[in-house]
Coordinates of C-alpha atoms and ligand atoms in Angstrom, one line a residue:
M1 CA 52.1 -23.2 181.1
L2 CA 55.2 -25.4 180.7
K3 CA 53.6 -28.7 181.7
N4 CA 54.3 -31.4 179.1
K5 CA 55.9 -28.9 176.8
K6 CA 58.7 -30.4 174.8
I7 CA 61.8 -28.2 174.8
I8 CA 65.1 -28.5 173.0
L9 CA 67.8 -26.8 175.0
G10 CA 70.8 -26.0 172.8
I11 CA 74.0 -25.4 174.8
T12 CA 77.1 -23.9 173.3
G13 CA 80.7 -23.2 174.4
S14 CA 80.3 -20.3 176.8
I15 CA 81.2 -20.0 180.5
A16 CA 77.5 -19.3 181.0
A17 CA 76.9 -23.0 180.1
Y18 CA 76.8 -23.7 183.9
K19 CA 73.5 -21.8 184.0
A20 CA 72.0 -24.3 181.7
A21 CA 72.0 -26.8 184.6
Y22 CA 69.7 -24.3 186.6
L23 CA 67.6 -23.8 183.5
I24 CA 67.0 -27.5 183.0
R25 CA 66.1 -27.9 186.7
A26 CA 63.6 -25.0 186.5
L27 CA 62.0 -26.3 183.3
V28 CA 61.7 -29.9 184.5
K29 CA 60.3 -28.7 187.8
K30 CA 57.5 -26.9 185.9
G31 CA 56.7 -30.1 184.0
A32 CA 58.5 -29.6 180.8
E33 CA 60.4 -32.3 178.9
V34 CA 63.9 -31.1 178.1
Q35 CA 66.1 -32.6 175.4
V36 CA 69.6 -31.2 175.5
V37 CA 71.6 -30.7 172.3
I38 CA 75.1 -29.6 173.0
T39 CA 77.9 -28.4 170.7
P40 CA 81.4 -29.9 170.9
A41 CA 82.6 -26.7 172.5
G42 CA 79.8 -26.7 175.0
K43 CA 81.0 -30.0 176.4
E44 CA 84.3 -28.3 177.4
F45 CA 82.2 -26.1 179.8
I46 CA 79.7 -28.5 181.3
T47 CA 79.6 -32.3 181.2
P48 CA 76.9 -34.3 179.4
L49 CA 76.6 -36.4 182.6
T50 CA 75.4 -33.4 184.6
L51 CA 72.9 -32.4 181.9
S52 CA 71.5 -35.9 181.2
T53 CA 71.1 -36.5 185.0
L54 CA 69.1 -33.2 185.3
S55 CA 67.0 -33.7 182.2
N56 CA 66.5 -37.5 182.6
K57 CA 67.5 -37.9 178.9
P58 CA 70.7 -38.8 177.1
V59 CA 72.4 -35.6 175.8
I60 CA 72.6 -35.3 172.0
S61 CA 75.8 -34.0 170.6
E62 CA 76.9 -36.0 167.5
F63 CA 75.1 -36.9 164.3
F64 CA 75.6 -40.6 165.1
S65 CA 77.0 -42.7 168.0
N66 CA 80.6 -43.8 167.5
R67 CA 79.9 -46.8 169.6
D68 CA 77.1 -48.4 167.6
G69 CA 76.4 -46.1 164.6
A70 CA 73.0 -45.1 166.0
W71 CA 71.7 -42.1 164.1
N72 CA 70.4 -39.0 165.8
S73 CA 67.7 -37.6 163.6
H74 CA 67.7 -33.8 163.8
V75 CA 64.6 -33.8 161.6
D76 CA 62.6 -35.9 164.1
L77 CA 63.9 -33.7 166.9
G78 CA 63.0 -30.5 165.2
L79 CA 59.5 -31.7 164.6
W80 CA 59.1 -33.1 168.2
A81 CA 59.7 -29.7 169.9
D82 CA 57.2 -27.2 171.1
A83 CA 60.0 -24.7 171.5
M84 CA 63.8 -24.5 171.0
L85 CA 65.9 -22.5 173.4
V86 CA 69.6 -21.8 172.7
A87 CA 71.1 -20.8 176.0
P88 CA 73.9 -19.8 176.2
A89 CA 74.3 -18.8 172.5
T90 CA 77.8 -17.8 171.6
A91 CA 78.7 -15.3 168.8
S92 CA 79.8 -18.3 166.7
T93 CA 76.6 -20.3 167.1
I94 CA 74.5 -17.1 166.4
A95 CA 76.5 -16.5 163.2
K96 CA 76.0 -20.1 162.1
M97 CA 72.3 -20.0 162.9
A98 CA 71.9 -16.7 160.9
N99 CA 73.8 -18.1 157.9
G100 CA 72.8 -21.8 157.9
V101 CA 76.3 -23.2 158.6
A102 CA 75.1 -26.7 159.5
D103 CA 78.3 -28.2 160.9
N104 CA 77.0 -29.5 164.1
M105 CA 74.0 -31.2 165.5
L106 CA 72.7 -28.1 167.2
I107 CA 72.6 -26.1 163.9
T108 CA 71.0 -28.9 161.9
T109 CA 68.4 -29.3 164.6
Y110 CA 67.8 -25.5 164.5
L111 CA 67.4 -25.6 160.7
S112 CA 64.9 -28.4 160.9
C113 CA 62.9 -26.9 163.8
K114 CA 59.4 -25.8 163.1
A115 CA 58.7 -24.6 166.6
P116 CA 59.4 -21.1 167.9
V117 CA 63.1 -20.4 168.7
F118 CA 64.5 -18.4 171.6
I119 CA 68.1 -17.3 171.8
A120 CA 69.9 -16.2 174.9
P121 CA 73.3 -14.7 173.8
A122 CA 76.3 -14.8 176.1
M123 CA 79.6 -13.3 175.2
D124 CA 82.0 -10.5 176.0
L125 CA 80.6 -6.9 175.7
D126 CA 82.6 -6.0 172.6
M127 CA 81.8 -9.2 170.8
F128 CA 78.1 -8.5 171.5
A129 CA 78.3 -4.9 170.4
H130 CA 80.2 -5.8 167.2
P131 CA 78.2 -5.1 164.0
A132 CA 78.8 -8.7 162.8
T133 CA 77.0 -10.0 165.9
Q134 CA 74.3 -7.4 165.8
Q135 CA 73.6 -8.0 162.1
N136 CA 73.4 -11.7 162.7
L137 CA 70.9 -11.1 165.6
E138 CA 68.9 -8.8 163.4
K139 CA 68.8 -11.6 160.8
L140 CA 67.6 -14.1 163.3
R141 CA 64.9 -11.6 164.5
S142 CA 63.8 -11.3 160.9
F143 CA 63.3 -15.1 160.8
G144 CA 60.9 -14.7 163.7
N145 CA 63.3 -16.0 166.3
Q146 CA 63.1 -14.3 169.7
I147 CA 66.3 -12.9 171.2
I148 CA 66.4 -12.8 175.0
E149 CA 68.7 -9.8 175.4
P150 CA 71.8 -10.4 177.6
A151 CA 72.0 -8.4 180.9
E152 CA 74.6 -5.9 181.9
G153 CA 77.2 -6.9 184.5
E154 CA 80.6 -8.4 185.2
L155 CA 81.7 -10.7 182.4
A156 CA 84.1 -13.6 182.3
S157 CA 86.8 -11.2 181.1
H158 CA 86.2 -9.1 184.3
L159 CA 85.0 -6.3 182.0
I160 CA 81.7 -4.8 182.8
G161 CA 79.0 -4.4 180.2
K162 CA 76.2 -6.1 178.2
G163 CA 76.8 -9.7 177.4
R164 CA 75.9 -11.8 180.4
M165 CA 73.4 -14.4 179.6
E166 CA 70.0 -13.6 181.2
E167 CA 69.2 -15.4 184.4
P168 CA 67.5 -18.8 184.1
D169 CA 64.3 -17.7 186.0
I170 CA 63.9 -14.8 183.6
I171 CA 64.4 -17.1 180.6
V172 CA 61.9 -19.5 182.0
Q173 CA 59.4 -16.7 182.5
R174 CA 59.8 -15.6 178.8
L175 CA 59.0 -19.2 177.8
E176 CA 55.9 -19.2 180.1
N177 CA 54.7 -15.9 178.7
F178 CA 55.2 -17.2 175.2
F179 CA 53.1 -20.3 175.8
A180 CA 50.5 -18.2 177.6
S181 CA 50.3 -15.9 174.6
Q182 CA 49.6 -18.9 172.3
T183 CA 46.0 -19.0 173.6
E184 CA 45.3 -15.3 173.7
L185 CA 43.2 -15.5 170.5
Q186 CA 41.9 -19.0 170.9
K187 CA 38.3 -19.4 169.5
K188 CA 38.7 -16.1 167.7
K189 CA 38.3 -15.8 163.9
I190 CA 40.4 -13.1 162.4
L191 CA 40.1 -11.9 158.8
I192 CA 43.2 -10.3 157.2
T193 CA 43.6 -8.8 153.7
A194 CA 47.1 -8.6 152.3
G195 CA 49.1 -7.7 149.2
P196 CA 48.2 -5.6 146.2
T197 CA 45.2 -6.0 143.9
Y198 CA 45.6 -6.2 140.1
E199 CA 43.0 -4.4 137.9
K200 CA 43.0 -5.9 134.5
I201 CA 43.5 -3.7 131.4
D202 CA 43.7 -6.5 128.8
P203 CA 44.8 -10.2 128.9
V204 CA 48.5 -9.2 129.5
R205 CA 48.4 -5.9 131.4
F206 CA 47.1 -4.7 134.7
I207 CA 47.2 -1.7 137.1
G208 CA 48.9 -2.8 140.3
N209 CA 51.1 -1.4 143.1
Y210 CA 54.3 -2.2 145.0
S211 CA 52.8 -4.0 148.0
S212 CA 54.7 -7.2 148.8
G213 CA 52.1 -8.6 151.2
K214 CA 54.8 -9.2 153.8
M215 CA 53.1 -7.1 156.5
G216 CA 49.8 -8.9 156.1
F217 CA 51.4 -12.3 156.0
A218 CA 53.3 -11.5 159.2
L219 CA 50.0 -10.5 160.8
A220 CA 48.4 -13.7 159.7
E221 CA 51.3 -15.8 161.3
A222 CA 51.2 -13.6 164.5
C223 CA 47.4 -14.1 164.9
A224 CA 47.6 -17.8 164.2
G225 CA 50.5 -18.1 166.7
K226 CA 48.2 -16.8 169.4
G227 CA 45.6 -19.4 168.6
A228 CA 43.3 -17.6 166.2
E229 CA 41.7 -19.2 163.2
V230 CA 42.9 -16.9 160.4
I231 CA 41.3 -16.2 157.0
L232 CA 43.9 -14.5 154.8
I233 CA 42.6 -12.9 151.7
A234 CA 45.7 -12.4 149.6
G235 CA 46.2 -10.4 146.4
P236 CA 48.8 -11.7 143.9
V237 CA 51.9 -12.3 145.9
S238 CA 54.4 -15.2 145.9
L239 CA 54.6 -15.5 149.7
K240 CA 53.8 -18.8 151.5
T241 CA 52.0 -19.2 154.8
Q242 CA 53.5 -21.4 157.5
H243 CA 50.9 -21.9 160.3
P244 CA 48.3 -24.6 159.7
N245 CA 45.5 -22.4 161.2
I246 CA 45.7 -20.0 158.3
R247 CA 43.1 -20.5 155.5
R248 CA 44.2 -18.6 152.5
I249 CA 41.9 -17.2 149.8
N250 CA 43.7 -16.0 146.7
V251 CA 42.2 -13.1 144.8
E252 CA 43.3 -10.8 142.1
S253 CA 41.1 -7.8 141.8
A254 CA 39.7 -5.4 144.4
E255 CA 36.2 -6.6 143.5
E256 CA 37.2 -10.3 144.2
M257 CA 38.8 -9.1 147.5
Y258 CA 35.6 -7.2 148.4
Q259 CA 33.4 -10.2 147.7
A260 CA 35.6 -12.6 149.8
A261 CA 36.0 -10.0 152.6
V262 CA 32.3 -9.3 153.0
R263 CA 31.4 -13.0 153.0
E264 CA 34.1 -13.9 155.6
F265 CA 33.6 -10.8 157.8
A266 CA 30.1 -11.9 158.9
E267 CA 31.6 -14.8 160.8
S268 CA 34.8 -13.0 162.1
D269 CA 35.6 -11.5 165.4
A270 CA 38.0 -9.0 163.8
A271 CA 39.4 -7.9 160.5
I272 CA 42.8 -6.4 159.8
L273 CA 42.8 -4.6 156.4
C274 CA 46.3 -4.5 155.3
A275 CA 45.9 -4.9 151.6
A276 CA 46.9 -2.1 149.2
V277 CA 43.6 -2.1 147.3
A278 CA 43.4 -0.3 144.0
D279 CA 41.0 2.7 144.3
Y280 CA 40.2 2.5 140.6
R281 CA 39.9 -0.1 137.8
P282 CA 39.6 0.3 134.0
E283 CA 35.9 0.6 133.1
T284 CA 36.2 -2.0 130.4
V285 CA 38.7 -4.9 130.1
S286 CA 39.8 -5.5 126.5
Q287 CA 39.3 -9.1 125.5
D288 CA 42.3 -8.9 123.1
K289 CA 45.7 -7.5 123.8
I290 CA 45.6 -3.8 123.1
K291 CA 47.8 -3.0 120.1
R292 CA 50.0 0.1 119.9
E293 CA 49.0 0.8 116.2
N294 CA 51.4 3.8 116.2
K295 CA 49.2 5.8 118.5
E296 CA 51.1 8.5 120.4
E297 CA 48.5 8.6 123.2
M298 CA 46.1 6.3 124.9
T299 CA 43.4 7.0 127.5
L300 CA 42.1 4.5 130.1
H301 CA 38.8 5.4 131.6
L302 CA 38.8 4.3 135.3
V303 CA 35.9 3.8 137.6
A304 CA 36.0 3.6 141.4
N305 CA 36.4 0.2 143.2
K306 CA 34.3 -0.5 146.3
D307 CA 36.0 0.5 149.6
I308 CA 36.2 -2.8 151.5
A309 CA 37.2 -1.1 154.7
A310 CA 34.3 1.4 154.6
S311 CA 31.8 -1.4 153.8
L312 CA 32.9 -3.5 156.7
G313 CA 33.0 -0.5 158.9
A314 CA 29.4 0.3 158.0
T315 CA 28.2 -3.2 158.8
K316 CA 30.4 -3.9 161.8
R317 CA 28.7 -5.3 164.9
S318 CA 29.5 -4.0 168.4
N319 CA 31.3 -7.3 169.1
Q320 CA 33.5 -7.0 166.0
L321 CA 36.8 -5.1 165.7
L322 CA 38.1 -3.4 162.5
V323 CA 41.7 -2.4 162.0
G324 CA 43.0 -0.4 159.1
F325 CA 46.2 0.8 157.6
A326 CA 47.3 4.1 156.3
L327 CA 50.4 4.5 154.2
E328 CA 50.9 8.3 153.8
T329 CA 53.5 10.6 152.3
S330 CA 52.4 13.9 153.9
N331 CA 50.2 15.2 156.8
E332 CA 50.4 11.6 158.0
L333 CA 48.5 11.9 161.3
T334 CA 45.7 14.0 159.9
H335 CA 45.1 11.6 157.0
A336 CA 45.2 8.6 159.3
A337 CA 42.8 10.1 161.9
D338 CA 40.5 11.0 159.0
K339 CA 40.5 7.4 157.7
L340 CA 40.0 6.0 161.2
K341 CA 36.8 8.0 161.5
R342 CA 35.6 7.7 157.9
K343 CA 36.0 3.9 157.8
N344 CA 34.8 3.3 161.4
F345 CA 38.1 1.5 162.4
D346 CA 38.8 0.7 166.1
F347 CA 42.4 1.5 165.4
I348 CA 44.6 2.4 162.4
V349 CA 48.2 1.6 161.8
L350 CA 50.0 4.5 160.2
N351 CA 53.2 4.2 158.2
S352 CA 54.9 7.0 156.5
L353 CA 56.8 6.6 153.3
R354 CA 59.0 9.4 154.6
D355 CA 60.4 7.1 157.4
P356 CA 63.4 5.1 156.3
G357 CA 62.6 1.4 156.9
A358 CA 58.9 1.7 156.4
G359 CA 56.6 0.9 153.6
F360 CA 56.5 -1.4 150.6
Q361 CA 59.0 -4.2 149.7
V362 CA 61.2 -3.8 152.8
D363 CA 61.4 -6.3 155.7
T364 CA 61.0 -3.6 158.3
N365 CA 58.4 -1.2 159.3
K366 CA 57.9 1.8 161.5
I367 CA 54.4 2.4 162.7
V368 CA 52.2 4.7 164.8
I369 CA 49.0 3.1 166.2
L370 CA 46.1 5.6 166.5
D371 CA 43.0 4.4 168.2
A372 CA 39.4 5.6 168.3
K373 CA 39.9 7.2 171.7
G374 CA 42.5 9.5 170.1
D375 CA 45.6 7.8 171.7
A376 CA 48.6 7.5 169.5
I377 CA 51.6 5.3 170.2
S378 CA 54.8 5.5 168.1
Y379 CA 57.0 2.5 167.7
L380 CA 60.6 2.1 166.6
V381 CA 61.7 0.6 163.3
K382 CA 61.3 -3.2 163.7
S383 CA 61.1 -6.3 161.6
K384 CA 57.6 -6.8 160.1
Q385 CA 57.3 -9.9 162.4
E386 CA 57.8 -7.7 165.5
V387 CA 55.6 -5.0 164.2
A388 CA 52.9 -7.6 163.5
L389 CA 53.2 -8.7 167.2
D390 CA 52.7 -5.1 168.4
I391 CA 49.6 -4.7 166.3
V392 CA 48.2 -8.1 167.3
N393 CA 48.9 -7.3 171.0
K394 CA 46.8 -4.1 170.6
L395 CA 44.0 -6.2 169.1
V396 CA 44.2 -8.7 171.9
T397 CA 43.8 -6.0 174.6
L398 CA 40.7 -4.6 172.7
L399 CA 39.2 -8.1 172.2
Q400 CA 39.5 -8.8 175.9
Ligands
CTP501 N1 41.0 -0.1 151.8 C1 40.1 -1.1 151.5 N2 39.5 -1.0 150.3 C2 39.7 0.0 149.4 C3 40.7 1.0 149.7 C4 41.3 0.9 151.0 O1 39.8 -2.0 152.3 N3 39.1 0.0 148.2 C5 41.6 -0.1 153.2 C6 43.1 -0.4 153.2 O2 43.3 -1.8 153.2 C7 43.6 0.3 154.4 C8 42.6 1.5 154.5 O3 41.5 1.1 153.8 O4 43.4 -0.5 155.6 C9 43.2 2.8 154.0 O5 43.6 2.6 152.7 P1 44.0 3.8 151.7 O6 44.3 3.3 150.4 O7 45.0 4.6 152.5 O8 42.6 4.6 151.8 P2 41.9 5.4 150.8 O9 40.5 5.6 151.4 O10 42.0 4.9 149.4 O11 42.6 6.8 150.9 P3 43.5 7.7 149.9 O12 42.6 8.9 149.8 O13 44.7 7.9 150.7 O14 43.6 6.9 148.6

C-alpha cells in the first residue's frame, strides 16, 4: 500500500522527534518516498543529518538556502505529496496549522498541500487537554485532517496521561489503511443529491429551505476519496467541490433534480439522497414580479413535486443501493423507519433537529443509521466530514 507513495513528514520541536527516525525507516522499508520538512525547533531535538541519511533526501527546513539562495518551493512540495504526516505535532504547530500562521516552511507546505493530512500530536497531558489545543484539533478535523490520537503513558515531564505520540508502527498502519481505503469504491459510480431546491414563485421569489448542502458535499468528497466516480446533483448552494472525480450537475428546482437523478441513476451503483427537496411548488409561476397592490392577503396554490427517492426506490435493481436521509423533529425513529420502507432504501440516515450539533447550516452532525434489517447504530456528534465517512463506510460494506 505504501509502495511509491510520496510522503511529506513534518517534524516539530518535541522530545518525540526521535520517533520520527523510526517512522522514516518503516515508511522507506515499505517502499514510500519520504521528504522531511522540519521546523527550526525540531532541529534542536533531532539532527537533519540523521533524517536525511534515513530518508535518502536532503531535509527541508528553510524557505531558501543561506549558502546559494536556492529556493525551496512549498507549493511544488505540497502538490508532489500523496500524503502529509506531521509527527510529532506540538501544540504550537497545531495552533499554527489551525489558524494559518505561515511563519515556517512546514506550515506553508501544509497550507499548499492538496493531499490528505495526518497529525500525530505529542505534548504534555495538560497542554493536550487544554481547550485551546482541543479547539485547534477540532478545527483541523473540520478541514478534513486526520488526527492520530496520542497514547496514554509516561510523558517527558514524568507525569502520566494522554499526550505521548502514537508509536511509529501504529502511525504507519494508519497510513496503510488510508491508502487501502482509497480503492474501496474503485469502479463504482455513486450518485449524490445535495442542498435545497428552489421552487419559483415569480422572477424574484422562490420557496426554499435552510439546507446548506454541506453534508451532501462532504459525502461526495468521501466517496471520491475512496475511488468512486461521483455525480453530484446540487441544488442552489455556493459550495465548491475539491476532488477531480466529482462531476457536478447544478439544478434549481425539484423537477430539475428529479430529471437529472432519474437519468444518472440508471448507470449508478448507488445513490445517496441527501438533498432537502421541496415537497410542493407553486402551481403556476408568474412571469412578472407579483405586485403587492395593497392586498392584505395572498394565496399560493401549491402542487406536489415528484418524490425522487420513491421513484428511484421503485426502479432500483438488485445490484443497486439506495441511501436516504430523514431530518425529523419528533418521533424520529418511527418516521425514519417508515421512510426507509416506503422509499425502498437500503439504509437511512436519521438526524434530529432536537439534537444540538445536528441539522442545517452547522458544520457538525449527529446521526443514527437504520438499515433494512432493522439494525440501528447511533453515532456521536462529529464534523460533517467524519459523519460522511461513517455513512460511506456503511455503503462500502453493503456494496461488498
Ligand atoms: N426526497 C426526495 N425527493 C423528494 C422528497 C424527499 O428524494 N421529493 C428524499 C430526501 O432526499 C431524503 C428522503 O427522501 O433522502 C426523505 O426526505 P423527507 O423530506 O424527510 O421525506 P418526505 O417523504 O418528504 O417526508 P415528510 O413527510 O417528512 O415530508
